[in-house]
Short mmCIF file of C-alpha atoms in Angstrom, two decimals:
data_model
loop_
_atom_site.label_atom_id
_atom_site.label_comp_id
_atom_site.label_asym_id
_atom_site.label_seq_id
_atom_site.Cartn_x
_atom_site.Cartn_y
_atom_site.Cartn_z
CA GLU O 1 3.43 19.51 4.76
CA ALA O 2 0.20 17.84 4.23
CA GLY O 3 -0.41 14.43 3.77
CA VAL O 4 -2.43 12.84 1.08
CA THR O 5 -5.95 13.33 1.55
CA GLN O 6 -9.00 11.72 0.19
CA PHE O 7 -12.72 12.62 0.31
CA PRO O 8 -15.21 11.21 1.42
CA SER O 9 -14.05 8.76 3.95
CA HIS O 10 -16.90 6.55 3.58
CA SER O 11 -19.67 6.21 0.74
CA VAL O 12 -22.52 3.91 1.30
CA ILE O 13 -24.82 3.53 -2.30
CA GLU O 14 -26.85 1.03 -3.97
CA LYS O 15 -26.00 -1.17 -6.57
CA GLY O 16 -26.19 0.53 -9.82
CA GLN O 17 -25.30 4.09 -8.67
CA THR O 18 -22.63 6.06 -9.56
CA VAL O 19 -19.76 7.29 -6.91
CA THR O 20 -16.89 9.60 -7.17
CA LEU O 21 -13.98 9.37 -5.00
CA ARG O 22 -11.37 12.22 -5.01
CA CYS O 23 -7.42 12.16 -3.96
CA ASP O 24 -5.29 15.14 -3.31
CA PRO O 25 -1.90 14.34 -3.43
CA ILE O 26 1.40 15.81 -1.30
CA SER O 27 2.27 18.79 -3.10
CA GLY O 28 4.92 18.40 -5.59
CA HIS O 29 4.27 14.94 -5.97
CA ASP O 30 3.74 13.87 -9.78
CA ASN O 31 3.46 10.31 -9.21
CA LEU O 32 -0.11 9.50 -8.07
CA TYR O 33 -1.33 5.96 -7.47
CA TRP O 34 -5.08 4.31 -6.42
CA TYR O 35 -4.88 0.90 -4.65
CA ARG O 36 -7.75 -1.09 -3.40
CA ARG O 37 -8.39 -3.32 -0.41
CA VAL O 38 -11.22 -5.67 -0.98
CA MET O 39 -12.51 -8.02 2.18
CA GLY O 40 -9.50 -7.46 4.35
CA LYS O 41 -7.20 -9.15 1.79
CA GLU O 42 -4.17 -7.55 0.16
CA ILE O 43 -4.08 -4.06 -1.12
CA LYS O 44 -4.10 -4.21 -4.93
CA PHE O 45 -2.65 -1.59 -7.53
CA LEU O 46 -5.43 -0.08 -9.75
CA LEU O 47 -3.54 2.76 -11.86
CA HIS O 48 -0.66 5.12 -11.60
CA PHE O 49 -0.71 8.58 -12.90
CA VAL O 50 2.30 10.72 -13.52
CA LYS O 51 1.41 14.07 -13.56
CA GLU O 52 -1.76 14.11 -15.68
CA SER O 53 -0.96 11.06 -17.75
CA LYS O 54 -2.03 7.70 -17.09
CA GLN O 55 1.48 5.28 -17.00
CA ASP O 56 -0.07 2.16 -16.05
CA GLU O 57 -3.77 1.29 -15.58
CA SER O 58 -3.15 -2.35 -15.88
CA GLY O 59 -4.58 -2.93 -12.13
CA MET O 60 -8.38 -1.32 -13.19
CA PRO O 61 -10.72 -4.26 -12.95
CA ASN O 62 -13.00 -3.00 -16.09
CA ASN O 63 -14.59 -0.07 -17.74
CA ARG O 64 -16.86 0.61 -15.17
CA PHE O 65 -13.98 2.61 -13.35
CA LEU O 66 -12.54 5.88 -14.62
CA ALA O 67 -9.88 7.43 -13.22
CA GLU O 68 -8.76 11.31 -14.18
CA ARG O 69 -6.03 13.64 -13.19
CA THR O 70 -6.75 16.92 -14.42
CA GLY O 71 -3.93 19.58 -13.90
CA GLY O 72 -1.71 17.05 -12.81
CA THR O 73 -3.01 17.81 -9.35
CA TYR O 74 -6.09 16.15 -7.57
CA SER O 75 -7.29 12.84 -9.16
CA THR O 76 -10.68 11.22 -9.30
CA LEU O 77 -11.52 7.81 -9.62
CA LYS O 78 -15.41 7.29 -10.71
CA VAL O 79 -17.39 3.96 -10.61
CA GLN O 80 -20.40 3.93 -13.13
CA PRO O 81 -22.40 2.00 -12.27
CA ALA O 82 -21.34 -0.03 -9.03
CA GLU O 83 -21.46 -3.42 -8.35
CA LEU O 84 -21.25 -5.16 -4.98
CA GLU O 85 -17.98 -6.59 -5.66
CA ASP O 86 -16.82 -2.85 -5.59
CA SER O 87 -17.00 -2.67 -2.01
CA GLY O 88 -14.05 -2.03 -0.28
CA VAL O 89 -11.36 0.47 0.76
CA TYR O 90 -9.72 2.85 -1.93
CA PHE O 91 -6.32 4.04 -1.08
CA CYS O 92 -4.74 6.69 -3.11
CA ALA O 93 -0.72 7.25 -2.72
CA SER O 94 1.49 9.87 -3.88
CA SER O 95 5.49 9.83 -4.37
CA GLN O 96 8.00 12.12 -5.98
CA VAL O 97 9.48 11.70 -9.33
CA LEU O 98 13.49 11.24 -8.31
CA ALA O 99 16.19 10.87 -10.36
CA GLY O 100 16.84 7.53 -9.30
CA PRO O 101 14.28 4.60 -9.93
CA VAL O 102 12.58 4.68 -6.46
CA GLY O 103 10.19 7.04 -4.70
CA THR O 104 8.72 6.01 -1.57
CA GLN O 105 4.60 5.95 -1.80
CA TYR O 106 2.67 7.64 0.74
CA PHE O 107 -0.72 6.85 1.40
CA GLY O 108 -3.92 8.44 2.04
CA PRO O 109 -6.52 7.40 4.89
CA GLY O 110 -8.76 5.76 2.23
CA THR O 111 -12.26 5.69 1.18
CA ARG O 112 -14.24 2.82 2.31
CA LEU O 113 -16.79 2.35 -0.22
CA THR O 114 -20.00 -0.14 0.58
CA VAL O 115 -22.39 -1.15 -2.37
CA LEU O 116 -25.46 -2.47 -1.20
CA ASP I 1 -0.66 -15.36 -8.71
CA GLN I 2 0.30 -13.77 -5.22
CA GLN I 3 3.91 -12.45 -5.75
CA VAL I 4 4.37 -11.09 -2.36
CA LYS I 5 3.47 -13.71 0.41
CA GLN I 6 3.26 -13.30 4.17
CA ASN I 7 2.47 -16.32 5.54
CA SER I 8 1.70 -15.87 9.39
CA PRO I 9 -1.53 -13.92 9.48
CA SER I 10 -0.60 -12.90 13.11
CA LEU I 11 1.99 -12.48 15.42
CA SER I 12 1.66 -12.06 19.48
CA VAL I 13 5.04 -10.67 21.28
CA GLN I 14 5.63 -9.56 24.54
CA GLU I 15 6.59 -5.87 25.17
CA GLY I 16 10.35 -5.61 25.31
CA ARG I 17 11.02 -8.84 23.29
CA ILE I 18 11.72 -8.91 19.38
CA SER I 19 9.19 -8.87 16.78
CA ILE I 20 10.01 -10.61 13.24
CA LEU I 21 7.85 -10.27 10.75
CA ASN I 22 8.66 -12.51 7.44
CA CYS I 23 7.98 -11.83 3.65
CA ASP I 24 8.73 -14.26 0.84
CA TYR I 25 8.56 -13.19 -2.89
CA THR I 26 8.30 -15.10 -6.22
CA ASN I 27 9.41 -12.41 -8.77
CA SER I 28 13.25 -12.02 -9.25
CA MET I 29 12.71 -8.42 -10.86
CA PHE I 30 11.59 -7.12 -7.72
CA ASP I 31 14.55 -4.37 -6.67
CA TYR I 32 12.65 -2.37 -4.03
CA PHE I 33 10.98 -3.62 -0.93
CA LEU I 34 8.72 -1.89 1.86
CA TRP I 35 7.22 -2.26 5.24
CA TYR I 36 4.00 -0.32 5.82
CA LYS I 37 2.15 -0.47 9.37
CA LYS I 38 -1.59 0.04 9.33
CA TYR I 39 -3.62 1.36 12.30
CA PRO I 40 -7.32 0.50 11.77
CA ALA I 41 -9.43 3.20 9.56
CA GLU I 42 -6.01 4.58 8.46
CA GLY I 43 -4.11 4.58 5.32
CA PRO I 44 -0.74 2.49 5.72
CA THR I 45 2.29 4.43 7.05
CA PHE I 46 5.67 3.91 5.75
CA LEU I 47 8.10 2.26 7.77
CA ILE I 48 11.23 1.36 6.34
CA SER I 49 12.67 0.26 2.89
CA ILE I 50 15.56 -1.39 1.44
CA SER I 51 17.15 -1.58 -2.19
CA SER I 52 17.93 -4.98 -3.68
CA ILE I 53 21.67 -3.97 -3.66
CA LYS I 54 21.71 -3.89 0.09
CA ASP I 55 21.28 -6.87 2.73
CA LYS I 56 19.99 -5.05 5.73
CA ASN I 57 18.90 -1.16 6.42
CA GLU I 58 18.13 -0.20 10.04
CA ASP I 59 16.20 2.90 11.07
CA GLY I 60 16.05 3.05 15.00
CA ARG I 61 14.16 0.04 16.37
CA PHE I 62 13.45 -1.01 12.99
CA THR I 63 15.72 -3.05 10.91
CA VAL I 64 14.86 -4.92 7.45
CA PHE I 65 17.14 -7.80 6.33
CA LEU I 66 16.87 -8.98 2.30
CA ASN I 67 18.00 -12.56 1.55
CA LYS I 68 17.77 -12.20 -2.13
CA SER I 69 18.94 -16.11 -2.97
CA ALA I 70 16.05 -17.08 -0.82
CA LYS I 71 13.80 -14.09 -2.10
CA HIS I 72 12.71 -13.39 1.64
CA LEU I 73 12.69 -10.46 3.49
CA SER I 74 12.02 -9.89 7.45
CA LEU I 75 11.29 -6.97 9.53
CA HIS I 76 12.76 -6.78 13.25
CA ILE I 77 11.45 -4.70 15.89
CA VAL I 78 13.42 -4.29 18.95
CA PRO I 79 12.37 -3.88 21.72
CA SER I 80 8.40 -3.96 20.40
CA GLN I 81 6.32 -1.68 22.43
CA PRO I 82 2.41 -1.56 22.71
CA GLY I 83 2.02 1.12 20.29
CA ASP I 84 3.53 -1.37 17.43
CA SER I 85 0.48 -3.10 17.82
CA ALA I 86 -0.96 -3.05 14.22
CA VAL I 87 -0.98 -4.73 10.46
CA TYR I 88 2.23 -4.71 9.27
CA PHE I 89 2.44 -4.99 5.10
CA CYS I 90 5.22 -6.42 3.03
CA ALA I 91 5.35 -4.55 -0.54
CA ALA I 92 7.63 -5.14 -3.50
CA SER I 93 8.23 -2.79 -6.57
CA VAL I 94 10.06 -2.81 -10.01
CA HIS I 95 12.09 0.06 -10.30
CA GLY I 96 9.74 1.78 -7.68
CA ASN I 97 6.57 1.64 -9.87
CA LYS I 98 3.53 0.08 -8.83
CA LEU I 99 3.67 -1.48 -5.10
CA VAL I 100 2.55 -5.16 -5.01
CA PHE I 101 1.69 -5.91 -1.24
CA GLY I 102 1.42 -9.02 0.89
CA ALA I 103 -1.79 -9.90 2.67
CA GLY I 104 -0.30 -8.29 5.89
CA THR I 105 0.36 -9.69 9.62
CA ILE I 106 -1.50 -8.39 12.47
CA LEU I 107 1.25 -7.87 15.19
CA ARG I 108 -0.06 -7.69 18.82
CA VAL I 109 2.30 -6.48 21.25
CA LYS I 110 1.50 -7.35 25.04
CA SER I 111 2.36 -5.33 27.83
#
């Protein structure tokens, strides 16, 4: 079974440009999460989709970030316009919706974003 | 407001010995705790988890202990192997939703 995949693995852009990150979750996983790790610090939550609906976007830093999950499959995270402080590693994770309250989240390899 | 704390940035252990990684949390609403292992340039890999209704969960060489009264959990690796060298993240959630991570502990297992 394929794991969570992310594209690109690395992106270098200039301040003010736009970047779109993509995440393909594990097949059958309705929950999709975006996280970010900045400057080697802790990994921080950005938002959570259940299928195509945004369940929780409390971690989104500002309106320069736009996440979508069309059709409840893959998701994109667009940063427009990018700022220097957006540099970091963006992780995507997915989990199954279980009858109980918890589902282990499985992470992708991440996209390293560098804003110059 | 750091709700999950890993106070040891790094830990060095001899191969074959026990590695103990610690984690403290402040939010009493957390009911699910996980440990992830991360190698450079890779995403976090799920290792082991524990529900708040338990105080111990074991999986092979890995055991997680939960002390709810102290809001403390620990990961024991016995015996430690050089391949265990990685960054270990403690994470917590409420009802399995968004994960709140600690800053990580770098484990080095020396052969």
